[in-house]
Structure formats: structure tokens, C-alpha cells
Amino acid sequence: MNGVALAVFIFFFLLVTVVGFVAARWRRADLGHLNEWGLGGRSFGTIITWFLLGGDLYTAYTFIAVPALVFGAGALGFFALPYTIIVYPFVFLVMPRLWSVAHKHQYVTPSDFVRGRYGSRGLSLAVAATGILATMPYIALQLVGIQVVLQGMGIGGSAASTLERDLPLFIAFAILAAYTYQSGLRAPALIAFVKDTMIYITVLVAIFYIPAKLGGWGHIFDAAGQTLPHHTPPGALILPQKQFVAYSTLALGSALALFLYPHSITAVLSSAGRNVVRRNAAILPAYSFLLGLLALLGFMAIAAGLKPATNNLAIPELFNKMFPDWFVGFAFAAIAIGALVPAAIMSIAAANLFTRNIYREWLRPDATPREEASMAKLVSLVVKFGALAFVLFLKTEYAINLQLLGGVWILQTLPAVVLGLYTRWFHRGALLLGWAAGILVGTWMAWSAAFKSVAPFTLFGLDTTVYPALVALVVNLLVAAVATPLLDAARADRGSDETAEADYREEAAPPIEALAEGPGSRS
Amino acid sequence: MADRRPGERSTVSRAWYLLLLLPFIGLLWPPFYAKDAPRLGGFPFFYWYQFLWVLLGAGLTAVVYWATTPRRGGRR
């Protein structure tokens, strides 16, 4: 065990714990209301939103898994970069419309919008259930991220007793659960400042310091190019032709799915205006640049001659080998804190969905805002400990497989949520049929491909591999498009639409300038 | 948006949104860039080309933002 690294690690962990609890007093408001606890009062300006979304989307698991994939497979793993580039033009176009209509009608979740737009409880329930199911394994993977880092410091590991292995993880998560319960979305928003700063420092130091010790970038890429073909299965430094379709569909499918996840939408809706969202689409790519550099750490691990037990340990082992002890502690703390921000927001988002679209919609229609908030707080605890139990008692593999399926599933809400922002052409019944067809096809494809991220596919007589989520989305759209005229011909009820075209372009009440300020503008 | 523009001008401002298609074209067709040469600072073309698109994508989004956001008062 590395004592210095551990001490630095614990120091930063305690720091964010304090920040998490203090957050309850930040921009003080009545946290007994779901709009405040679950959306931070929809008050965050450009800078807070940048830190919050950055801390939310680029998760600890990403920091471990992307370089691990590049370490193992080479170029294919780099799809994370085009994915996180093309997502922002999409966000720039689509998310301001969602922000506006949600602000106008006080929607807290995407299901609230679907309920209002289509007057359909069934479709709204489908969207809510998909969101919750896709989020749970994602939270579990944040724990896996912490576990990998702890293992890198020599805590736990396969030889350790159950108590020694799981206790630190349990403590970390209990603390997280406590301050999320108390402070709501304000906690991850404030902690995101610490997290993102630490991640930027870690990556910038890594990309200057490590190549200098390994003989430069050219040498790193050459070493990767020589080693990758000998991996099983063989990797490649430059994307081979047979992976072109896999690469593009992974990038496009992941990009379209990212902002359908409840935790992304929660962060978008917590911002103070549609122009805050638009500005962030232009400045969030800074994190993508960071992610691309981080992915290259996988090649550095190859050039350093590391042979980790699992690919996920490539980055912790690289840091252990290259950095002085105190900086190892700093870098590991950055990743572990990196897990806390998304885990908190994900549990809040899942809690919002359950409270608004299942509890209030189906179980207690007359719940007061106060009852909603206390229900959401409770659910956020249940969700987190569910994820913890998942990681402690089941194989990590299941969490990874389920997270992959979650990506496939969440993309199937695109027609109802995203296309719904533009048109009411689709029949609500047709959208539900399309959703079901997409889920079935996507799940079946992922299942038969043994949960690899890409599945075999024959396209125009050419055998290739493809991201199942995108194929499922095409099936989904076809079913919805064919069923719409059929249901209309059968005079099936289209449901009422409580939104008007102008609602999708509504500005926030205060003038634009007042929203541009950073932290403290309301205090 | 606060000020509604006459039809002609809003068509012009809508055309700016087409710029947002460029990153999709530049990145979703790997045959464009799946090669090693030319290298830049040791980086194979495959890698530095995609990093370049981070900057281009953000720049294009910023341009569209400025071109389509209504200005108030004396600024422009």
C-alpha cells in the first residue's frame, strides 16, 4: 500500500465531503421543493453549467474505460472523440427547445414533457422506466471506477478479505448518499468545480510529463503500432477498413443517446436559460479535447511496457509507475471524485423520474411539492444503495453489460423526446410500438453478440460490425412511421397536446445579461 | 427569442445552422482520415485530424451562436 498517495487521496476526499454538505447553504433556497432539490432552482449560469455538465458527462468510468479500450484495441477505442465532438451541434439545436418548453410548463423530467406533449400516460411511463433502468447500471459503474482506483493504491484486490475490499467503497458511498440527500443538485454542482479542476491538472501533467519520460509522442505511437497487432483480439494503431462502420455507428449512436440520459437532461434543465445551454454547446468541447488526450494514455501504457491483469488497471498502473507518490494520490483522488459527481446527479435524475412519473402519476396523484421532494430524497438513497449492492454482490461484468444495454435502450426514447420537440406528426401509440420494437431488436442484437459493444451485421452484402443501438433506432423509427397512418386510419385517440409552438422558443424571464454571471450571482 | 424578425432575415439566419452539419461529415466517414501519414508532432494523421475537429466543431458552434442570437441595444 502506498502511504503518501493514500494520505493525499483521503485529504481531497474529505475536502469534497465538506463541500458537499456546505452546498446546502449555497444560493440558499427551500430544499423541500423538488424544483430546488432536484434542479437547483433552474438557476445555474454559463460557468456553473459548464462545470456541472462537464463533471456529469465525463464520468470516472469514462476515465478508466476509454484509455483501457484504447490500450486493448487501439484506434477503435478512440471513437469516444468523434462521439463527444458531434454531440454538441446536436445539443445546440435540440436542447434549447427542451429547456424552453420545460421552463414554460415546469417539467422536471423528459417524461413530464412526453406526458404533456402527447397526453399519454403509457408513453410517459415507458420513457421514465427506460431512463431509470438505463441509469442504475451507470451508477454501478461509477463505483467500479472508484474500486479500480482503490485497487491501484493497493487497497482491496482479489486477495483481500471481503471487509477490507468493500469497506472503503461503502464509506465513500455512504458519504455521497448523505450529502446528496441533504443538498440535492447543489452538492454535485459545487463539487464539480473541484473535480473538473483536478482532472484538468492530472491530464495536462500526464500528457507533458509521461511522453517526456517515454521518449516522445512519435515513439509512443510507434510502440503502440508494433504491439497492438499482437493483442488478442488484435488491435490496430490506424482504424482498419473492417471497423469503419463500427467506429461511425458507435460515435453517432452514442452521441444521439448521451443527452437522452436522465442525468444529462437534469443538468440541462438546471441551467438558467436557453442561451446558457447554447453557449455551453460551444465551450463544452474543451472536455472532449481532454478526453481525447486521456484516451492516448492507453498508448502510453503500452509504450511503458505495462501488462496489467485487466485492461481497466492500465491507467492506475501507468500512474503508479510514472508519477511521484503524492501526485499518484492526487490523480487517483481526481478519478474517484470524478465518480461522485455523476453518481450524485444520476441518482437525483432517477429519483426525479420515479417521483414525478411513477409515484405522482400512478400512486399518489395529489402529492404536494413537499411530499414530492421528500420522496425523491428517499429514492435517491434507494437507487444508490441498489447500485452498491449490485457491485458488491454481482460480477462487475453484469454492470458493464447492463450499462451497454442501457445505452441501447435510452436511444429508443429519441423519437418521443427529440422528434417530439419538433413535430406532433407521430401517433402516440405508434411511438410506443416503435419504442418496444427498438428495445426488443436492440436487446436481442446485443445479447446474440455476447454483449460486445458492436454486433455482426450484413450491410449491402458486406459483412461488417455495427453498434446495435443505431440499428434498433432505425427499426424503431420505421415502426413508428408505418404505424402512425394506420392508427390514424383506425381513428385511434391522438391525445391532447398542452404545449404551443411558441413554448419551444421561450426565453427565461430575466434578461440575458443577468444570467451570464458565474457562481454567487444570486447570493 | 425576444424580437421576431421579418421572414427574409430569419431565412438567412437559419442558413447558418447548416454549418453544424460539417462536423458530422468530417468525422462520420473514416475513409477520409484513417491513415498514418502525414504525422504532426509524432501524432499519426488519424489522431491529429480528429483533435483538429474538436477546435473546428467548437468554433463553428460559436459562429452559429453569434450569428443567430439576437443582439440588444448598441452592441452590433
mmCIF file of N, CA, C and O in Angstrom, chain A residues 74-75 78 81-82 85-86 89-90 92-93 217-218 221-222 237-239 244 247-248 251-252 274-275 278-279 281-282 285 288-289 292-293 296 299 505 511 513, chain B residues 1-2 4 17 20 23-24 27-31 33-36 39 41-44 46-47 50-51 53-55 57-58 61-62 64-65 68-70 72 75:
data_model
loop_
_atom_site.group_PDB
_atom_site.id
_atom_site.type_symbol
_atom_site.label_atom_id
_atom_site.label_comp_id
_atom_site.label_asym_id
_atom_site.label_seq_id
_atom_site.Cartn_x
_atom_site.Cartn_y
_atom_site.Cartn_z
ATOM 1 N N GLY A 74 -6.789 -0.262 -29.483
ATOM 2 C CA GLY A 74 -6.200 0.769 -30.326
ATOM 3 C C GLY A 74 -7.228 1.718 -30.874
ATOM 4 O O GLY A 74 -8.116 2.192 -30.154
ATOM 5 N N ALA A 75 -7.163 1.981 -32.191
ATOM 6 C CA ALA A 75 -7.927 3.053 -32.838
ATOM 7 C C ALA A 75 -9.425 2.989 -32.561
ATOM 8 O O ALA A 75 -10.072 4.029 -32.373
ATOM 9 N N PHE A 78 -10.878 4.986 -29.838
ATOM 10 C CA PHE A 78 -10.819 6.441 -29.993
ATOM 11 C C PHE A 78 -12.143 7.027 -30.486
ATOM 12 O O PHE A 78 -12.270 8.245 -30.622
ATOM 13 N N LEU A 81 -13.759 10.217 -29.127
ATOM 14 C CA LEU A 81 -13.510 11.611 -29.513
ATOM 15 C C LEU A 81 -14.545 12.126 -30.528
ATOM 16 O O LEU A 81 -15.222 13.116 -30.247
ATOM 17 N N PRO A 82 -14.711 11.463 -31.710
ATOM 18 C CA PRO A 82 -15.770 11.949 -32.599
ATOM 19 C C PRO A 82 -17.144 11.963 -31.913
ATOM 20 O O PRO A 82 -17.941 12.873 -32.150
ATOM 21 N N ILE A 85 -17.489 15.048 -29.998
ATOM 22 C CA ILE A 85 -17.474 16.274 -30.814
ATOM 23 C C ILE A 85 -18.846 16.494 -31.434
ATOM 24 O O ILE A 85 -19.433 17.568 -31.319
ATOM 25 N N ILE A 86 -19.384 15.459 -32.091
ATOM 26 C CA ILE A 86 -20.646 15.667 -32.817
ATOM 27 C C ILE A 86 -21.839 15.797 -31.884
ATOM 28 O O ILE A 86 -22.908 16.233 -32.301
ATOM 29 N N PRO A 89 -23.064 19.958 -31.607
ATOM 30 C CA PRO A 89 -24.003 20.581 -32.559
ATOM 31 C C PRO A 89 -25.436 20.103 -32.331
ATOM 32 O O PRO A 89 -26.390 20.884 -32.404
ATOM 33 N N PHE A 90 -25.579 18.828 -31.999
ATOM 34 C CA PHE A 90 -26.891 18.242 -31.707
ATOM 35 C C PHE A 90 -27.515 18.920 -30.474
ATOM 36 O O PHE A 90 -28.678 19.333 -30.486
ATOM 37 N N PHE A 92 -26.770 21.863 -29.304
ATOM 38 C CA PHE A 92 -27.020 23.264 -29.638
ATOM 39 C C PHE A 92 -28.387 23.441 -30.303
ATOM 40 O O PHE A 92 -29.101 24.407 -30.050
ATOM 41 N N LEU A 93 -28.750 22.481 -31.156
ATOM 42 C CA LEU A 93 -30.020 22.582 -31.876
ATOM 43 C C LEU A 93 -31.207 22.151 -31.020
ATOM 44 O O LEU A 93 -32.246 22.807 -31.017
ATOM 45 N N TRP A 217 6.141 11.612 -28.248
ATOM 46 C CA TRP A 217 4.884 11.103 -28.804
ATOM 47 C C TRP A 217 5.119 10.127 -29.955
ATOM 48 O O TRP A 217 4.462 9.098 -30.052
ATOM 49 N N GLY A 218 6.062 10.492 -30.851
ATOM 50 C CA GLY A 218 6.315 9.642 -32.019
ATOM 51 C C GLY A 218 6.659 8.235 -31.582
ATOM 52 O O GLY A 218 6.147 7.236 -32.110
ATOM 53 N N PHE A 221 3.507 6.348 -30.187
ATOM 54 C CA PHE A 221 2.629 5.825 -31.244
ATOM 55 C C PHE A 221 3.296 4.647 -31.962
ATOM 56 O O PHE A 221 2.629 3.662 -32.296
ATOM 57 N N ASP A 222 4.597 4.738 -32.193
ATOM 58 C CA ASP A 222 5.281 3.631 -32.877
ATOM 59 C C ASP A 222 5.236 2.358 -32.048
ATOM 60 O O ASP A 222 4.970 1.265 -32.567
ATOM 61 N N LEU A 237 -3.238 0.526 -34.700
ATOM 62 C CA LEU A 237 -2.989 1.940 -34.419
ATOM 63 C C LEU A 237 -3.865 2.827 -35.303
ATOM 64 O O LEU A 237 -4.367 3.859 -34.872
ATOM 65 N N ILE A 238 -4.022 2.411 -36.572
ATOM 66 C CA ILE A 238 -4.872 3.152 -37.505
ATOM 67 C C ILE A 238 -6.100 2.298 -37.772
ATOM 68 O O ILE A 238 -5.982 1.094 -37.997
ATOM 69 N N LEU A 239 -7.266 2.917 -37.765
ATOM 70 C CA LEU A 239 -8.519 2.180 -37.902
ATOM 71 C C LEU A 239 -8.538 1.356 -39.193
ATOM 72 O O LEU A 239 -8.408 1.912 -40.283
ATOM 73 N N PHE A 244 -14.675 0.447 -39.931
ATOM 74 C CA PHE A 244 -15.203 1.779 -40.265
ATOM 75 C C PHE A 244 -16.649 1.951 -39.810
ATOM 76 O O PHE A 244 -17.012 2.952 -39.192
ATOM 77 N N TYR A 247 -16.998 2.031 -36.028
ATOM 78 C CA TYR A 247 -16.494 3.304 -35.494
ATOM 79 C C TYR A 247 -17.531 4.416 -35.649
ATOM 80 O O TYR A 247 -17.874 5.109 -34.687
ATOM 81 N N SER A 248 -18.085 4.554 -36.858
ATOM 82 C CA SER A 248 -19.044 5.630 -37.115
ATOM 83 C C SER A 248 -20.348 5.417 -36.357
ATOM 84 O O SER A 248 -20.914 6.369 -35.811
ATOM 85 N N ALA A 251 -19.912 6.140 -32.691
ATOM 86 C CA ALA A 251 -19.821 7.580 -32.432
ATOM 87 C C ALA A 251 -21.191 8.240 -32.556
ATOM 88 O O ALA A 251 -21.616 8.979 -31.662
ATOM 89 N N LEU A 252 -21.901 7.947 -33.637
ATOM 90 C CA LEU A 252 -23.199 8.597 -33.864
ATOM 91 C C LEU A 252 -24.240 8.128 -32.841
ATOM 92 O O LEU A 252 -24.943 8.949 -32.232
ATOM 93 N N ARG A 274 -32.040 29.340 -22.089
ATOM 94 C CA ARG A 274 -31.692 28.586 -23.279
ATOM 95 C C ARG A 274 -30.358 29.034 -23.848
ATOM 96 O O ARG A 274 -29.628 28.252 -24.449
ATOM 97 N N ASN A 275 -30.002 30.298 -23.657
ATOM 98 C CA ASN A 275 -28.704 30.730 -24.159
ATOM 99 C C ASN A 275 -27.543 30.189 -23.336
ATOM 100 O O ASN A 275 -26.432 30.064 -23.834
ATOM 101 N N ARG A 278 -27.019 27.011 -25.096
ATOM 102 C CA ARG A 278 -26.380 27.229 -26.402
ATOM 103 C C ARG A 278 -24.905 27.574 -26.254
ATOM 104 O O ARG A 278 -24.053 27.058 -26.981
ATOM 105 N N ARG A 279 -24.598 28.450 -25.290
ATOM 106 C CA ARG A 279 -23.187 28.807 -25.077
ATOM 107 C C ARG A 279 -22.398 27.581 -24.667
ATOM 108 O O ARG A 279 -21.266 27.380 -25.093
ATOM 109 N N ALA A 281 -22.816 24.545 -25.481
ATOM 110 C CA ALA A 281 -22.528 23.657 -26.612
ATOM 111 C C ALA A 281 -21.232 24.072 -27.303
ATOM 112 O O ALA A 281 -20.542 23.255 -27.902
ATOM 113 N N ALA A 282 -20.890 25.358 -27.197
ATOM 114 C CA ALA A 282 -19.657 25.832 -27.836
ATOM 115 C C ALA A 282 -18.444 25.669 -26.927
ATOM 116 O O ALA A 282 -17.314 25.577 -27.420
ATOM 117 N N PRO A 285 -16.799 21.391 -25.625
ATOM 118 C CA PRO A 285 -15.781 20.576 -26.307
ATOM 119 C C PRO A 285 -14.400 20.636 -25.664
ATOM 120 O O PRO A 285 -13.566 19.771 -25.925
ATOM 121 N N SER A 288 -13.946 17.472 -24.337
ATOM 122 C CA SER A 288 -13.715 16.438 -25.346
ATOM 123 C C SER A 288 -12.234 16.359 -25.686
ATOM 124 O O SER A 288 -11.682 15.274 -25.868
ATOM 125 N N PHE A 289 -11.608 17.546 -25.773
ATOM 126 C CA PHE A 289 -10.174 17.590 -26.042
ATOM 127 C C PHE A 289 -9.429 16.817 -24.947
ATOM 128 O O PHE A 289 -8.557 15.984 -25.216
ATOM 129 N N GLY A 292 -9.900 13.086 -25.319
ATOM 130 C CA GLY A 292 -9.051 12.544 -26.382
ATOM 131 C C GLY A 292 -7.626 12.324 -25.881
ATOM 132 O O GLY A 292 -7.008 11.285 -26.137
ATOM 133 N N LEU A 293 -7.109 13.317 -25.143
ATOM 134 C CA LEU A 293 -5.758 13.188 -24.592
ATOM 135 C C LEU A 293 -5.694 12.031 -23.602
ATOM 136 O O LEU A 293 -4.740 11.250 -23.578
ATOM 137 N N LEU A 296 -5.314 8.691 -25.066
ATOM 138 C CA LEU A 296 -3.952 8.376 -25.507
ATOM 139 C C LEU A 296 -3.087 7.823 -24.378
ATOM 140 O O LEU A 296 -2.045 7.230 -24.625
ATOM 141 N N PHE A 299 -2.105 4.347 -24.974
ATOM 142 C CA PHE A 299 -0.888 4.076 -25.761
ATOM 143 C C PHE A 299 0.366 4.241 -24.902
ATOM 144 O O PHE A 299 1.349 3.536 -25.064
ATOM 145 N N ARG A 505 -39.678 28.178 -27.900
ATOM 146 C CA ARG A 505 -38.679 29.221 -28.151
ATOM 147 C C ARG A 505 -38.628 30.223 -27.008
ATOM 148 O O ARG A 505 -37.978 31.240 -27.094
ATOM 149 N N PRO A 511 -33.394 39.138 -18.123
ATOM 150 C CA PRO A 511 -32.658 39.411 -19.361
ATOM 151 C C PRO A 511 -31.379 38.576 -19.452
ATOM 152 O O PRO A 511 -30.845 38.126 -18.435
ATOM 153 N N GLU A 513 -28.241 39.165 -20.002
ATOM 154 C CA GLU A 513 -27.007 39.559 -19.315
ATOM 155 C C GLU A 513 -26.971 39.067 -17.873
ATOM 156 O O GLU A 513 -25.944 38.654 -17.372
ATOM 157 N N MET B 1 -37.153 33.605 -28.703
ATOM 158 C CA MET B 1 -36.331 34.777 -28.958
ATOM 159 C C MET B 1 -37.177 36.034 -28.861
ATOM 160 O O MET B 1 -38.311 36.053 -29.300
ATOM 161 N N ALA B 2 -36.585 37.039 -28.306
ATOM 162 C CA ALA B 2 -37.360 38.226 -27.946
ATOM 163 C C ALA B 2 -37.898 38.937 -29.180
ATOM 164 O O ALA B 2 -39.087 39.203 -29.284
ATOM 165 N N ARG B 4 -38.987 39.165 -32.984
ATOM 166 C CA ARG B 4 -39.324 38.376 -34.162
ATOM 167 C C ARG B 4 -38.826 39.108 -35.383
ATOM 168 O O ARG B 4 -39.051 40.294 -35.557
ATOM 169 N N TYR B 17 -27.294 27.548 -39.541
ATOM 170 C CA TYR B 17 -27.359 26.259 -38.846
ATOM 171 C C TYR B 17 -26.770 25.125 -39.687
ATOM 172 O O TYR B 17 -26.362 24.099 -39.149
ATOM 173 N N LEU B 20 -23.497 23.492 -38.857
ATOM 174 C CA LEU B 20 -23.409 22.462 -37.809
ATOM 175 C C LEU B 20 -23.374 21.055 -38.388
ATOM 176 O O LEU B 20 -23.103 20.091 -37.671
ATOM 177 N N PRO B 23 -19.228 19.014 -38.889
ATOM 178 C CA PRO B 23 -18.528 18.025 -38.057
ATOM 179 C C PRO B 23 -18.995 16.589 -38.323
ATOM 180 O O PRO B 23 -18.187 15.651 -38.286
ATOM 181 N N PHE B 24 -20.293 16.428 -38.600
ATOM 182 C CA PHE B 24 -20.810 15.087 -38.890
ATOM 183 C C PHE B 24 -20.165 14.535 -40.152
ATOM 184 O O PHE B 24 -19.760 13.372 -40.204
ATOM 185 N N LEU B 27 -16.370 13.737 -39.637
ATOM 186 C CA LEU B 27 -15.967 12.702 -38.685
ATOM 187 C C LEU B 27 -16.622 11.346 -38.892
ATOM 188 O O LEU B 27 -16.078 10.318 -38.484
ATOM 189 N N LEU B 28 -17.802 11.308 -39.513
ATOM 190 C CA LEU B 28 -18.513 10.024 -39.580
ATOM 191 C C LEU B 28 -18.157 9.210 -40.821
ATOM 192 O O LEU B 28 -18.758 8.174 -41.079
ATOM 193 N N TRP B 29 -17.190 9.665 -41.585
ATOM 194 C CA TRP B 29 -16.731 8.927 -42.762
ATOM 195 C C TRP B 29 -15.238 8.632 -42.596
ATOM 196 O O TRP B 29 -14.386 9.334 -43.130
ATOM 197 N N PRO B 30 -14.899 7.565 -41.840
ATOM 198 C CA PRO B 30 -13.494 7.296 -41.520
ATOM 199 C C PRO B 30 -12.555 7.164 -42.727
ATOM 200 O O PRO B 30 -11.354 7.433 -42.575
ATOM 201 N N PRO B 31 -13.038 6.745 -43.942
ATOM 202 C CA PRO B 31 -12.085 6.689 -45.055
ATOM 203 C C PRO B 31 -11.353 8.008 -45.292
ATOM 204 O O PRO B 31 -10.235 8.018 -45.809
ATOM 205 N N TYR B 33 -9.925 9.814 -43.120
ATOM 206 C CA TYR B 33 -8.800 10.119 -42.218
ATOM 207 C C TYR B 33 -8.122 8.906 -41.588
ATOM 208 O O TYR B 33 -7.217 9.085 -40.773
ATOM 209 N N ALA B 34 -8.528 7.674 -41.949
ATOM 210 C CA ALA B 34 -7.910 6.514 -41.317
ATOM 211 C C ALA B 34 -6.560 6.203 -41.957
ATOM 212 O O ALA B 34 -6.416 5.223 -42.680
ATOM 213 N N LYS B 35 -5.584 7.073 -41.746
ATOM 214 C CA LYS B 35 -4.239 6.826 -42.265
ATOM 215 C C LYS B 35 -3.183 7.368 -41.315
ATOM 216 O O LYS B 35 -3.488 8.197 -40.459
ATOM 217 N N ASP B 36 -1.968 6.895 -41.489
ATOM 218 C CA ASP B 36 -0.888 7.250 -40.572
ATOM 219 C C ASP B 36 -0.229 8.575 -40.976
ATOM 220 O O ASP B 36 0.049 9.424 -40.126
ATOM 221 N N ARG B 39 2.298 12.773 -40.445
ATOM 222 C CA ARG B 39 2.308 12.912 -38.991
ATOM 223 C C ARG B 39 2.530 14.376 -38.592
ATOM 224 O O ARG B 39 3.091 15.153 -39.354
ATOM 225 N N GLY B 41 3.927 16.375 -35.184
ATOM 226 C CA GLY B 41 4.476 16.289 -33.827
ATOM 227 C C GLY B 41 4.453 14.870 -33.302
ATOM 228 O O GLY B 41 4.233 14.654 -32.111
ATOM 229 N N GLY B 42 4.656 13.896 -34.190
ATOM 230 C CA GLY B 42 4.643 12.491 -33.781
ATOM 231 C C GLY B 42 3.270 11.853 -33.851
ATOM 232 O O GLY B 42 3.145 10.634 -33.828
ATOM 233 N N PHE B 43 2.200 12.674 -33.929
ATOM 234 C CA PHE B 43 0.825 12.154 -33.983
ATOM 235 C C PHE B 43 0.487 11.678 -35.386
ATOM 236 O O PHE B 43 0.618 12.447 -36.339
ATOM 237 N N PRO B 44 0.013 10.419 -35.548
ATOM 238 C CA PRO B 44 -0.488 9.990 -36.864
ATOM 239 C C PRO B 44 -1.677 10.865 -37.283
ATOM 240 O O PRO B 44 -2.392 11.402 -36.433
ATOM 241 N N PHE B 46 -4.576 10.134 -38.344
ATOM 242 C CA PHE B 46 -5.835 9.673 -37.759
ATOM 243 C C PHE B 46 -6.135 10.402 -36.451
ATOM 244 O O PHE B 46 -7.278 10.742 -36.163
ATOM 245 N N TYR B 47 -5.116 10.667 -35.649
ATOM 246 C CA TYR B 47 -5.340 11.267 -34.329
ATOM 247 C C TYR B 47 -5.388 12.789 -34.397
ATOM 248 O O TYR B 47 -6.297 13.417 -33.857
ATOM 249 N N GLN B 50 -8.605 14.295 -35.915
ATOM 250 C CA GLN B 50 -9.797 14.312 -35.058
ATOM 251 C C GLN B 50 -9.671 15.333 -33.936
ATOM 252 O O GLN B 50 -10.662 15.963 -33.544
ATOM 253 N N PHE B 51 -8.453 15.509 -33.427
ATOM 254 C CA PHE B 51 -8.263 16.581 -32.438
ATOM 255 C C PHE B 51 -8.563 17.947 -33.057
ATOM 256 O O PHE B 51 -9.155 18.820 -32.419
ATOM 257 N N TRP B 53 -10.685 18.598 -35.227
ATOM 258 C CA TRP B 53 -12.139 18.772 -35.311
ATOM 259 C C TRP B 53 -12.777 19.210 -33.990
ATOM 260 O O TRP B 53 -13.866 19.773 -33.988
ATOM 261 N N VAL B 54 -12.096 18.942 -32.879
ATOM 262 C CA VAL B 54 -12.627 19.473 -31.605
ATOM 263 C C VAL B 54 -12.676 20.992 -31.700
ATOM 264 O O VAL B 54 -13.686 21.637 -31.392
ATOM 265 N N LEU B 55 -11.547 21.579 -32.184
ATOM 266 C CA LEU B 55 -11.474 23.040 -32.287
ATOM 267 C C LEU B 55 -12.429 23.554 -33.355
ATOM 268 O O LEU B 55 -13.157 24.531 -33.144
ATOM 269 N N GLY B 57 -15.163 22.143 -34.505
ATOM 270 C CA GLY B 57 -16.550 21.957 -34.075
ATOM 271 C C GLY B 57 -16.978 23.042 -33.100
ATOM 272 O O GLY B 57 -18.047 23.642 -33.236
ATOM 273 N N ALA B 58 -16.105 23.315 -32.108
ATOM 274 C CA ALA B 58 -16.426 24.359 -31.129
ATOM 275 C C ALA B 58 -16.499 25.714 -31.818
ATOM 276 O O ALA B 58 -17.395 26.525 -31.550
ATOM 277 N N THR B 61 -19.715 26.067 -33.823
ATOM 278 C CA THR B 61 -20.855 26.270 -32.931
ATOM 279 C C THR B 61 -20.881 27.711 -32.420
ATOM 280 O O THR B 61 -21.936 28.340 -32.347
ATOM 281 N N ALA B 62 -19.695 28.233 -32.087
ATOM 282 C CA ALA B 62 -19.619 29.613 -31.608
ATOM 283 C C ALA B 62 -20.072 30.588 -32.697
ATOM 284 O O ALA B 62 -20.823 31.536 -32.431
ATOM 285 N N VAL B 64 -22.132 30.012 -35.170
ATOM 286 C CA VAL B 64 -23.589 29.914 -35.324
ATOM 287 C C VAL B 64 -24.290 30.606 -34.150
ATOM 288 O O VAL B 64 -25.301 31.277 -34.324
ATOM 289 N N TYR B 65 -23.700 30.480 -32.960
ATOM 290 C CA TYR B 65 -24.288 31.142 -31.789
ATOM 291 C C TYR B 65 -24.351 32.654 -32.009
ATOM 292 O O TYR B 65 -25.385 33.278 -31.842
ATOM 293 N N THR B 68 -26.836 33.762 -34.769
ATOM 294 C CA THR B 68 -28.270 33.520 -34.626
ATOM 295 C C THR B 68 -28.850 34.049 -33.316
ATOM 296 O O THR B 68 -30.033 33.908 -33.075
ATOM 297 N N THR B 69 -27.989 34.625 -32.459
ATOM 298 C CA THR B 69 -28.512 35.169 -31.206
ATOM 299 C C THR B 69 -28.827 36.646 -31.392
ATOM 300 O O THR B 69 -27.944 37.411 -31.762
ATOM 301 N N PRO B 70 -30.071 37.049 -31.150
ATOM 302 C CA PRO B 70 -30.430 38.451 -31.319
ATOM 303 C C PRO B 70 -29.630 39.339 -30.376
ATOM 304 O O PRO B 70 -29.450 38.992 -29.217
ATOM 305 N N ARG B 72 -28.920 43.003 -28.381
ATOM 306 C CA ARG B 72 -29.738 44.068 -27.824
ATOM 307 C C ARG B 72 -28.937 45.363 -27.872
ATOM 308 O O ARG B 72 -27.728 45.368 -27.847
ATOM 309 N N ARG B 75 -24.879 47.095 -29.028
ATOM 310 C CA ARG B 75 -23.850 46.138 -29.441
ATOM 311 C C ARG B 75 -24.197 45.555 -30.797
ATOM 312 O O ARG B 75 -25.102 44.752 -30.936
#
